[in-house]
Short mmCIF file of C-alpha atoms in Angstrom, two decimals:
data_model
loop_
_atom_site.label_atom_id
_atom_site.label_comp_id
_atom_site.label_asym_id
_atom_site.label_seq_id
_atom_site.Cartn_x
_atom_site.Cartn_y
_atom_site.Cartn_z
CA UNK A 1 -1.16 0.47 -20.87
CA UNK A 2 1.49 -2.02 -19.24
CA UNK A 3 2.00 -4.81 -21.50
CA UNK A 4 1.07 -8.70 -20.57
CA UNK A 5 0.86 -12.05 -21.73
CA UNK A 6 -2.41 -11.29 -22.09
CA UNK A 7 -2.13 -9.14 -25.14
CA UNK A 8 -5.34 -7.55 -26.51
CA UNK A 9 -7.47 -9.02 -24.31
CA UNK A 10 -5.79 -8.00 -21.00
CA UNK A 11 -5.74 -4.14 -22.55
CA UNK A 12 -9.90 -4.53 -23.37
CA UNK A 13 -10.27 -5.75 -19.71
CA UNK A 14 -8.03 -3.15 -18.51
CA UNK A 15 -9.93 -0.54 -20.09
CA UNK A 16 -13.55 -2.13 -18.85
CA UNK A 17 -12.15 -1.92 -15.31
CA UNK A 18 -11.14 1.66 -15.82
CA UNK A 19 -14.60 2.73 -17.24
CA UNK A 20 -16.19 0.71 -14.28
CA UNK A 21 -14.33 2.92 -11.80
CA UNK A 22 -14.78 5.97 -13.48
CA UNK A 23 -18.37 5.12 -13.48
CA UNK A 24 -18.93 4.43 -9.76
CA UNK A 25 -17.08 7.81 -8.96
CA UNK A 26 -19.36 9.29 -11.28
CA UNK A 27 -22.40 7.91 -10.09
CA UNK A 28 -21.81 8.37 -6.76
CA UNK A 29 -21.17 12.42 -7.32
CA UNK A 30 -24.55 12.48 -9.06
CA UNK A 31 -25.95 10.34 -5.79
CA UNK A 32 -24.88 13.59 -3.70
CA UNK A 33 -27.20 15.54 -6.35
CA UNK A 34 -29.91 13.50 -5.74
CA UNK A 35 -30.32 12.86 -2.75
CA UNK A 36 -30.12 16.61 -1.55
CA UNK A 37 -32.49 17.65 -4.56
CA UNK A 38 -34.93 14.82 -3.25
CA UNK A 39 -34.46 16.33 0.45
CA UNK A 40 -35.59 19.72 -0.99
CA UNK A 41 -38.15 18.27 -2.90
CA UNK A 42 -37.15 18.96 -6.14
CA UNK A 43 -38.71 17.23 -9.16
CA UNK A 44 -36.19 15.05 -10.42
CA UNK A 45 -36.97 13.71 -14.11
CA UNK A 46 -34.21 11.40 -13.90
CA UNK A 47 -31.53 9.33 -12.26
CA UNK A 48 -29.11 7.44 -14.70
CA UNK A 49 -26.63 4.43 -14.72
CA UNK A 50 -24.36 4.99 -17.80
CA UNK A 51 -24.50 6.97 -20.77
CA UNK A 52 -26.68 6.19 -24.34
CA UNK A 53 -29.72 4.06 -25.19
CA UNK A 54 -31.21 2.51 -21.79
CA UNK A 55 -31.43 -0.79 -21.66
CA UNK A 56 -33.47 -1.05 -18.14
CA UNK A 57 -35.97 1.75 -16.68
CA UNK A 58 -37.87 1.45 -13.37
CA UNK A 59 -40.63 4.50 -12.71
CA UNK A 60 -40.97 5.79 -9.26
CA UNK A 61 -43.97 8.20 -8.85
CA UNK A 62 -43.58 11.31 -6.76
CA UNK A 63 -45.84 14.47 -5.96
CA UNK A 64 -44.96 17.81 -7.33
CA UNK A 65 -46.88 21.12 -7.17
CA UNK A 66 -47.52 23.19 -10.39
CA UNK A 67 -48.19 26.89 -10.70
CA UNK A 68 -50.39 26.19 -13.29
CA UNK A 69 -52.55 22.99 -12.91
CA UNK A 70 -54.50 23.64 -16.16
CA UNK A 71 -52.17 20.86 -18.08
CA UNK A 72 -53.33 17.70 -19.17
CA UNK A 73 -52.35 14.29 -16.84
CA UNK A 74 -51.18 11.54 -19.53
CA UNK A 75 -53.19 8.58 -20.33
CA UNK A 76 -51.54 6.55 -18.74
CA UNK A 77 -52.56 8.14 -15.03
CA UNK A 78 -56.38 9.00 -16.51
CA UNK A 79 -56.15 5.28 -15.91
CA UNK A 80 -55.93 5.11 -12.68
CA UNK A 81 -58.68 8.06 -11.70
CA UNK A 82 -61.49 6.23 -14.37
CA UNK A 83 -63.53 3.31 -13.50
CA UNK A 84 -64.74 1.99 -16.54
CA UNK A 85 -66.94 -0.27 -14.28
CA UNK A 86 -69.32 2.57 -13.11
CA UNK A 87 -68.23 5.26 -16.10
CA UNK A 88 -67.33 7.72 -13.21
CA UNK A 89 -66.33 11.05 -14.65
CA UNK A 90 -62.72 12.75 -14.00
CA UNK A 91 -63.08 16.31 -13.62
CA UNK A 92 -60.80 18.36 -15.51
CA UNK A 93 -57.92 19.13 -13.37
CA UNK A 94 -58.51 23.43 -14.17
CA UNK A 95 -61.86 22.29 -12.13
CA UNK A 96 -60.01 19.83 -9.24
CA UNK A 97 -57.82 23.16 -8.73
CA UNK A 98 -60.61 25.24 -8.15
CA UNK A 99 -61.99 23.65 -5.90
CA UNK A 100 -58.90 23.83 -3.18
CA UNK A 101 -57.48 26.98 -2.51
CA UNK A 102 -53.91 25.17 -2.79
CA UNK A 103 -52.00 24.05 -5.93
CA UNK A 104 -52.85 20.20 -6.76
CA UNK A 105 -51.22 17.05 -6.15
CA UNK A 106 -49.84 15.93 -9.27
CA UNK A 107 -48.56 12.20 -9.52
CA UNK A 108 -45.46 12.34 -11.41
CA UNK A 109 -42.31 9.99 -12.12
CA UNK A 110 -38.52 9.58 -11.66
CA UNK A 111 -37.45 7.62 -13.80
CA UNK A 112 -34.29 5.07 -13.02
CA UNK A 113 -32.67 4.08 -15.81
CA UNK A 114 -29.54 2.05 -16.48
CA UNK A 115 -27.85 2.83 -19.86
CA UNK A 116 -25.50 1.17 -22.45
CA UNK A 117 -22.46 2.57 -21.94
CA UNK A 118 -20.85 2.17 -18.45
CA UNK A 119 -18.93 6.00 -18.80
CA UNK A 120 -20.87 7.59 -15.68
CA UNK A 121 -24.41 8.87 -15.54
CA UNK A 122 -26.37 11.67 -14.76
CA UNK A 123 -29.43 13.47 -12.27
CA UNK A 124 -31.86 15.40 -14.73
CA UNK A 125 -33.95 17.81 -12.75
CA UNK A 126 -36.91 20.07 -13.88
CA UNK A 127 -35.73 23.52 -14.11
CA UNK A 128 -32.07 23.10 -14.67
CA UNK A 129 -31.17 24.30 -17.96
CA UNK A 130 -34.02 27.24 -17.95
CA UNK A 131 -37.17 28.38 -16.52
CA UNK A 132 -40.08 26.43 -15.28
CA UNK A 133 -43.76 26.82 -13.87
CA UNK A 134 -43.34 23.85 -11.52
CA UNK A 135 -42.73 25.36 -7.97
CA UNK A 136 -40.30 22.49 -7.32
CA UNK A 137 -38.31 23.21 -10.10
CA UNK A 138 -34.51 23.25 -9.62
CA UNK A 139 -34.88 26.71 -11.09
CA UNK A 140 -37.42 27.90 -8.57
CA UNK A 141 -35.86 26.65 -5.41
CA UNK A 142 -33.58 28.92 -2.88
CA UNK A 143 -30.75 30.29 -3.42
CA UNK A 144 -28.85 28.20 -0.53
CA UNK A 145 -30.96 24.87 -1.64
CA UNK A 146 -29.33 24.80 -4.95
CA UNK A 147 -25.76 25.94 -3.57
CA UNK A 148 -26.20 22.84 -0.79
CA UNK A 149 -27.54 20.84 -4.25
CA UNK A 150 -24.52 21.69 -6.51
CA UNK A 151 -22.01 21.17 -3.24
CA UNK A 152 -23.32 17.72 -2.76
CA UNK A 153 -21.46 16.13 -5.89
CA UNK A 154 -17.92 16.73 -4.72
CA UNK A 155 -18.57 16.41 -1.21
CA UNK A 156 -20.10 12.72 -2.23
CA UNK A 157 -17.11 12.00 -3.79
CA UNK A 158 -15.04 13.59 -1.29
CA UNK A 159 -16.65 11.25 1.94
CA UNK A 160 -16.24 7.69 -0.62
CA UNK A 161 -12.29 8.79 -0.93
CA UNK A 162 -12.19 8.91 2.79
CA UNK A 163 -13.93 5.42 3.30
CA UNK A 164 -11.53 4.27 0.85
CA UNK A 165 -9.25 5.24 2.98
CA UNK A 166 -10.29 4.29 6.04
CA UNK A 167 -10.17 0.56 4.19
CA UNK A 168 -6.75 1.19 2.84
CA UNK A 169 -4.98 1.81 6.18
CA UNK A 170 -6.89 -1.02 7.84
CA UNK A 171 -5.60 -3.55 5.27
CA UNK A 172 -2.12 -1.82 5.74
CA UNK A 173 -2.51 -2.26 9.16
CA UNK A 174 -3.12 -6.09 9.39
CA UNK A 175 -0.83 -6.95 6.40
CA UNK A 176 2.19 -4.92 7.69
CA UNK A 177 1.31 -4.71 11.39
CA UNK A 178 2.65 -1.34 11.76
CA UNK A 179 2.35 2.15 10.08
CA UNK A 180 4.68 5.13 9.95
CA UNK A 181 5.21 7.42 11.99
CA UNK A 182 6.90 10.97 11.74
CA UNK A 183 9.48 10.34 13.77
CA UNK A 184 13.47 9.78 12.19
CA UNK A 185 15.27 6.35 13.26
CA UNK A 186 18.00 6.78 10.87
CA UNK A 187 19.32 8.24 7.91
CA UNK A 188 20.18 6.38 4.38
CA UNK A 189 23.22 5.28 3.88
CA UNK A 190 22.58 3.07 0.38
CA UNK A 191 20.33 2.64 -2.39
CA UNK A 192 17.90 -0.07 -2.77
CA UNK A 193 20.65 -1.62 -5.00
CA UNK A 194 23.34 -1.92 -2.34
CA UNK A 195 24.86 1.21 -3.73
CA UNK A 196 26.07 4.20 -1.59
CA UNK A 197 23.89 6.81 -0.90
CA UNK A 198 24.51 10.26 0.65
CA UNK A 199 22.25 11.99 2.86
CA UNK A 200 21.91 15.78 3.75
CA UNK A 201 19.82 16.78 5.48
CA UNK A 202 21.72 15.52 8.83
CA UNK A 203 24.43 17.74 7.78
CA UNK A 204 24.43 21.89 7.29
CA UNK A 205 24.05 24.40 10.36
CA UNK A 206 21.03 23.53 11.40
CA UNK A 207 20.91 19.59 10.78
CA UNK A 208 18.09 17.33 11.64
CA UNK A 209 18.69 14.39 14.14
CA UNK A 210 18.05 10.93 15.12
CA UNK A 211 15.20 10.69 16.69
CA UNK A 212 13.65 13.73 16.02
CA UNK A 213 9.82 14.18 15.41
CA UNK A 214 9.04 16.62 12.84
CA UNK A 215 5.70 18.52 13.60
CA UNK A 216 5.54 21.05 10.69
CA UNK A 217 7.42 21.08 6.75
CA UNK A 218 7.60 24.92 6.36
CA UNK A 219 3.65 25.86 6.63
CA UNK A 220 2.46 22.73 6.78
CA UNK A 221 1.72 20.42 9.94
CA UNK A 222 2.21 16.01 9.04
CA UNK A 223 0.73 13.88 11.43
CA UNK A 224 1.51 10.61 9.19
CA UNK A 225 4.47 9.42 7.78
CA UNK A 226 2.48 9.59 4.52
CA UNK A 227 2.02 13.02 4.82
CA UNK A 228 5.70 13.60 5.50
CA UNK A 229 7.09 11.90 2.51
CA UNK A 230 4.58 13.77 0.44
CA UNK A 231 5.20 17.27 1.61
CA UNK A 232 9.76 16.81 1.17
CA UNK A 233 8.61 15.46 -2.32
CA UNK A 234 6.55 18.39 -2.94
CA UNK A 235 8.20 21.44 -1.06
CA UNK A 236 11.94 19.89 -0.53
CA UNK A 237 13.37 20.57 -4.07
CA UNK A 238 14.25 23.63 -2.21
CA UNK A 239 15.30 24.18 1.61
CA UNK A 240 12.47 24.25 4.08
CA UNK A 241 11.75 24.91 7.39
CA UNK A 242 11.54 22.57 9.48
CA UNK A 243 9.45 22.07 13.59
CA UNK A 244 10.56 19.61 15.00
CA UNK A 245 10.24 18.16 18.94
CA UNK A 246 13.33 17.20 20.22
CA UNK A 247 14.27 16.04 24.04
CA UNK A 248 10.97 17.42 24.85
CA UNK A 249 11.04 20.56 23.05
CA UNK A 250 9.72 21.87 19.99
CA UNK A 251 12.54 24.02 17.81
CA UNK A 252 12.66 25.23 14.17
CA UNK A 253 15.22 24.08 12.19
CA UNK A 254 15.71 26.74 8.69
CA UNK A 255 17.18 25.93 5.38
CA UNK A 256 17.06 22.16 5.65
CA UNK A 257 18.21 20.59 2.37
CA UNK A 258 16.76 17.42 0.88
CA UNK A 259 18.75 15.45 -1.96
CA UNK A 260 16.81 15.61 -5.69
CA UNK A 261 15.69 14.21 -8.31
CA UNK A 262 14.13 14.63 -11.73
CA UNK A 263 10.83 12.77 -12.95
CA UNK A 264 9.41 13.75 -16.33
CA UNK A 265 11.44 16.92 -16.26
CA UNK A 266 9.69 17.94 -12.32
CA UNK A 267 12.07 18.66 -9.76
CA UNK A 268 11.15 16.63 -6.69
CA UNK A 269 12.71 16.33 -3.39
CA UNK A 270 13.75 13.36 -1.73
CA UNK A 271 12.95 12.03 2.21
CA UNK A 272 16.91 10.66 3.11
CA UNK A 273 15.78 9.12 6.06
CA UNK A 274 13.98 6.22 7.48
CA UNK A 275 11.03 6.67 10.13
CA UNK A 276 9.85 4.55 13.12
CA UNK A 277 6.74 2.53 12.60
CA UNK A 278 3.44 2.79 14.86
CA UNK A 279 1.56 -0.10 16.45
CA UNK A 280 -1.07 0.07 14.51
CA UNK A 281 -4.20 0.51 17.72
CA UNK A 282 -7.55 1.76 16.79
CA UNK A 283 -6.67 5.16 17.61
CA UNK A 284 -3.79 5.57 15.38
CA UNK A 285 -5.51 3.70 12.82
CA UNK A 286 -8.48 6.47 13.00
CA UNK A 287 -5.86 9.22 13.08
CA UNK A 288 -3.91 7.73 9.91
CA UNK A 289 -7.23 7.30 7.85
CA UNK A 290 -8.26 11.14 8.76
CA UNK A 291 -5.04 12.96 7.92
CA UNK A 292 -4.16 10.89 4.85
CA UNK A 293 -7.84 11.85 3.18
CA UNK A 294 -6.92 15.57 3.70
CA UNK A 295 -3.68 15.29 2.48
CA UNK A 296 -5.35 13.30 -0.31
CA UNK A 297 -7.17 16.13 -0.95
CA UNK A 298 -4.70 18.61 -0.64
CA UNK A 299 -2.47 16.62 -2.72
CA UNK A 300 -4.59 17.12 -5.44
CA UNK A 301 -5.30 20.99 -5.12
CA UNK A 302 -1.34 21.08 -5.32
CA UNK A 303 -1.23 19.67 -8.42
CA UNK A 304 -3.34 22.19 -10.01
CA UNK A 305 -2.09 24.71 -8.07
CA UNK A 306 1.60 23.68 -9.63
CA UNK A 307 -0.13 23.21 -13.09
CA UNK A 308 -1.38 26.33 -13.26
CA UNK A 309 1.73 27.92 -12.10
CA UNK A 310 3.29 26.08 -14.84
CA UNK A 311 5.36 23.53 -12.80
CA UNK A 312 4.10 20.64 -14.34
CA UNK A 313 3.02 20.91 -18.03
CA UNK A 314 -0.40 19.23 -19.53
CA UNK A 315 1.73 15.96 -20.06
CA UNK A 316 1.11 15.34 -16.59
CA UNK A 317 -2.70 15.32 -16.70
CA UNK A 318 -4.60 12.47 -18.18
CA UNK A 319 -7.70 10.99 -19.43
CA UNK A 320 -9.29 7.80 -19.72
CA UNK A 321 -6.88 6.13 -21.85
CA UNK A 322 -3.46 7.39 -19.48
CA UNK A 323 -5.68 6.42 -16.88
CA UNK A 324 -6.26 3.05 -18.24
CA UNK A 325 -2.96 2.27 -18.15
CA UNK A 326 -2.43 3.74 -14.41
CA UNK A 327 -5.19 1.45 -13.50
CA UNK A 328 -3.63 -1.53 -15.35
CA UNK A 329 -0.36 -1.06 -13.58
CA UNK A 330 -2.11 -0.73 -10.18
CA UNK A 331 -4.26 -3.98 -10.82
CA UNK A 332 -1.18 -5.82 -11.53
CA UNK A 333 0.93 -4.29 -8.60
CA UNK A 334 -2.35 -5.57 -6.32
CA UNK A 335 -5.52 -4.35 -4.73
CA UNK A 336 -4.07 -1.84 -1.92
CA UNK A 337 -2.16 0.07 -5.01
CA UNK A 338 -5.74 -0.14 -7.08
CA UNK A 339 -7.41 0.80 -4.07
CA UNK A 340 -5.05 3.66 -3.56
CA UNK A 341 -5.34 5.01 -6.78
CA UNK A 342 -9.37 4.72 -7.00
CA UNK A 343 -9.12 7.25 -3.90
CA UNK A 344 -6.83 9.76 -5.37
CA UNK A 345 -8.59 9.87 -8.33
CA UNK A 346 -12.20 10.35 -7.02
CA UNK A 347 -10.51 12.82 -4.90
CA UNK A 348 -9.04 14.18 -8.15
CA UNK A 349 -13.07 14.64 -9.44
CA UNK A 350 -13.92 16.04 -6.49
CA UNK A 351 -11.40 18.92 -6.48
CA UNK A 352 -11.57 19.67 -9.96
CA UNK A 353 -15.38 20.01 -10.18
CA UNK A 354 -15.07 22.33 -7.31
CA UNK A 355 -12.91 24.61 -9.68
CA UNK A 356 -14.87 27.70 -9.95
CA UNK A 357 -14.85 27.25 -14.11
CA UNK A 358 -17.84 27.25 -16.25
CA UNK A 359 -19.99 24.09 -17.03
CA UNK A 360 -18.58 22.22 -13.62
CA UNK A 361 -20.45 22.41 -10.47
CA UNK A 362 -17.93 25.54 -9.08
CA UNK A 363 -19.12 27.67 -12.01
CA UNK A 364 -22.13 27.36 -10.77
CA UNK A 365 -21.39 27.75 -7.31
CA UNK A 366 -20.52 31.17 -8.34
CA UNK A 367 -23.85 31.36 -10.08
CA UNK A 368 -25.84 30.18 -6.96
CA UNK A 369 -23.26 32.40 -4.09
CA UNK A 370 -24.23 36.01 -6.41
CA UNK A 371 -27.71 34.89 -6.10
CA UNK A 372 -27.54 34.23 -2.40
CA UNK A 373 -25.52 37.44 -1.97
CA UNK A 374 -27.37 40.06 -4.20
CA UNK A 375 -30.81 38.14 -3.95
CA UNK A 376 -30.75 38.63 -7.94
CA UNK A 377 -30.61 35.31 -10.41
CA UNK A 378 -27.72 36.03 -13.48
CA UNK A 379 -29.77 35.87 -16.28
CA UNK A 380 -30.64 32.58 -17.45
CA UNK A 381 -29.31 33.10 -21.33
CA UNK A 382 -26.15 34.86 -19.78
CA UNK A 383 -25.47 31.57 -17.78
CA UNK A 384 -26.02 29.23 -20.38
CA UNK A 385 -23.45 31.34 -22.67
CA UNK A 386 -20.61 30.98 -20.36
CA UNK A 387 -21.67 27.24 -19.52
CA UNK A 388 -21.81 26.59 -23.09
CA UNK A 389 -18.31 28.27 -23.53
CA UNK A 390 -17.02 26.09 -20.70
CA UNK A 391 -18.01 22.44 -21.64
CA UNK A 392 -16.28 23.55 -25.46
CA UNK A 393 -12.97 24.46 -23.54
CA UNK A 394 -13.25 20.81 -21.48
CA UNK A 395 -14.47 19.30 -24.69
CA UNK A 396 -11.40 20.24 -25.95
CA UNK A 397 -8.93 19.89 -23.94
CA UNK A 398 -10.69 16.85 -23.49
CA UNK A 399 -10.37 15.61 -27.02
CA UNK A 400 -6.48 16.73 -26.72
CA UNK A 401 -5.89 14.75 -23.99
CA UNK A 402 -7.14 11.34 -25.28
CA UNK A 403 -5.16 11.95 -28.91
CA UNK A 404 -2.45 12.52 -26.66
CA UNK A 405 -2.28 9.63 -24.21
CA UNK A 406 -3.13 7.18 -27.08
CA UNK A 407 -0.51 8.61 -29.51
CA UNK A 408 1.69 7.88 -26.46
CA UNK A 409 1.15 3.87 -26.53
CA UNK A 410 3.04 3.31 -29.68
#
């Protein structure tokens, strides 16, 4: 966490704002749940703000249908079919059912709550953890109902990182008045410091040019100049190919070489060129906004994808106190930077609870696609097994993590 004049206070605030953020990402992902499991009529028990003791609940009623209707309604709703005026009598509701040949009506509640502590919050829906008679059950609904259910988290937090940024490359655009382009006006020729500086990537047999507009790096297509300092940081610590459209024409340019360098023991490559800017019109403003959320995305898949492949080690993942301090540095660098990193990291939740690992919402993903394919539910005590193996791995790694990144501030 970046020191300040501040001191202790700065670091509690720091670590409020970080919580906040978390919190909105987190609430928004369980928005996605709701609001699908609502559209599918689903009983939902629950919608919560925060985590612990609630210190505000508002009830919402809602209609559900029961298999069996031979269950007692609560005092509280006997009060509303008695009139003590006229001692009218409430018929049991094993005789209301009888009487209809369809299931009954039963007023039930949601209940909104907002809770103590501001670390995220949570959908609770009848039928998620197990069985249940109640035809609208979680448990009970279609196999594609719950898959479009579970997929609504991610892709929540997925559509708020692209209207983040959508609102990042607008204020770019006004404050700068221009945005960058793919296109090479020059290459370096000194360091920010006034010091010489070498570049390469001009030179070899198959050099790039002045001018030229590079389409692809190796696989990958850039549209932004974003995107093409991202992909030379990520691929160009080796030679890559290179499309490019020159005088008209597009031509592939092989074994283009990038200078290096080393952060945190990662070998990254280096862009050593500058780029022409873009007016920044409507149009490129829409196109800049689209292609940086995918490569947002993408970004993020990388990093796991290196992770797991063992180019970067754990010490590059981090929890809510490495993330404090991230989000302290932003704050203090300004709101585009805070704004920036907000996006990457609800992209970041959005991609990992995709991850098709127990206890997050691609586990069950799986669980929902092998019901959809075989028409067969895995057994419920089988599921809860591997979920409850999964949340002990996160809980630990978890728990590593945070002794980790606050060992790391002294």
């Amino acid at each position: 966490i970046p020191k300040t004049d501040g001191g202790l206070l700065m670091i509690i605030l720091y670590v409020l704002l970080t919580l906040i953020l978390l919190s909105i990402m987190v609430v928004i992902h369980e928005l996605g749940h709701f609001i699908f499991a609502k559209l599918f009529k689903v009983t939902v028990l629950e919608f919560s703000i925060g985590m612990g003791p609630a210190i505000f609940t508002t009830k919402k009623r809602i209609k559900k249908n029961k298999v069996d209707s031979g269950f007692e309604l609560s005092s509280e709703y006997r009060s509303d079919e008695v009139n003590p005026d006229n001692n009218a009598e409430v018929k049991s509701d094993r005789e209301t059912s009888s009487s209809s040949d369809d299931a009954p009506q039963i007023p039930e509640k949601t209940v909104f709550s907002i809770r103590a502590f501001p670390i995220g919050g949570y959908v609770s829906m009848a039928g998620e953890d197990g069985s249940s008679d109640d035809v609208n059950a979680f448990s009970n609904k279609k196999a594609w109902q719950k898959l479009v259910i579970t997929l609504a988290g991610p892709v929540m937090n997925i559509l708020l990182g692209i209207i983040c940024m959508f609102t990042l490359v607008g204020i770019e655009a006004v404050k700068d008045g221009r945005l960058a382009s793919t296109v090479v006006a020059e290459f370096k020729t000194e360091n920010a410091d006034g010091s010489p500086y070498e570049s390469i990537s001009d030179k070899g047999a198959e050099p790039l040019m002045p001018n030229d507009k590079i389409i692809k790096v190796n696989n990958v297509y850039v549209f932004t100049g974003q995107e093409l300092v991202y992909e030379i940081t990520n691929q160009g610590y080796e030679p890559v190919d290179l499309v490019v459209e020159r005088n008209g024409e597009r031509i592939t340019l092989h074994d283009v070489s990038f200078p290096t360098i080393e952060t945190q023991g990662v070998t990254l490559g280096e862009e050593d060129f500058k780029i022409y800017a873009e007016r920044p019109s409507f149009k490129n403003i829409m196109k800049h906004a689209f292609f940086r959320s995918f490569s947002t995305v993408k970004m993020v898949f990388d990093s796991i994808v290196d992770m797991i492949g063992g180019r970067y080690g754990l010490d590059a993942v981090s929890g809510p106190v490495g993330v404090a301090g991230v989000v302290g540095q932003a704050t203090q660098a300004g709101f585009s930077t805070l704004l920036y990193l907000f996006t990457i990291i609800t992209m970041n939740l959005a991609v990992f609870n995709l991850l098709p690992f127990p206890a997050l919402d691609g586990g069950n993903i799986i669980f929902h696609l092998y019901q959809l394919i075989t028409g067969k539910c895995v057994k419920k005590e089988v599921e809860q097994a591997i979920n409850t193996v999964g949340i002990m791995l996160l809980m630990a790694l978890a728990l590593f993590i945070t002794v980790r990144d606050i060992l790391n501030l002294f």
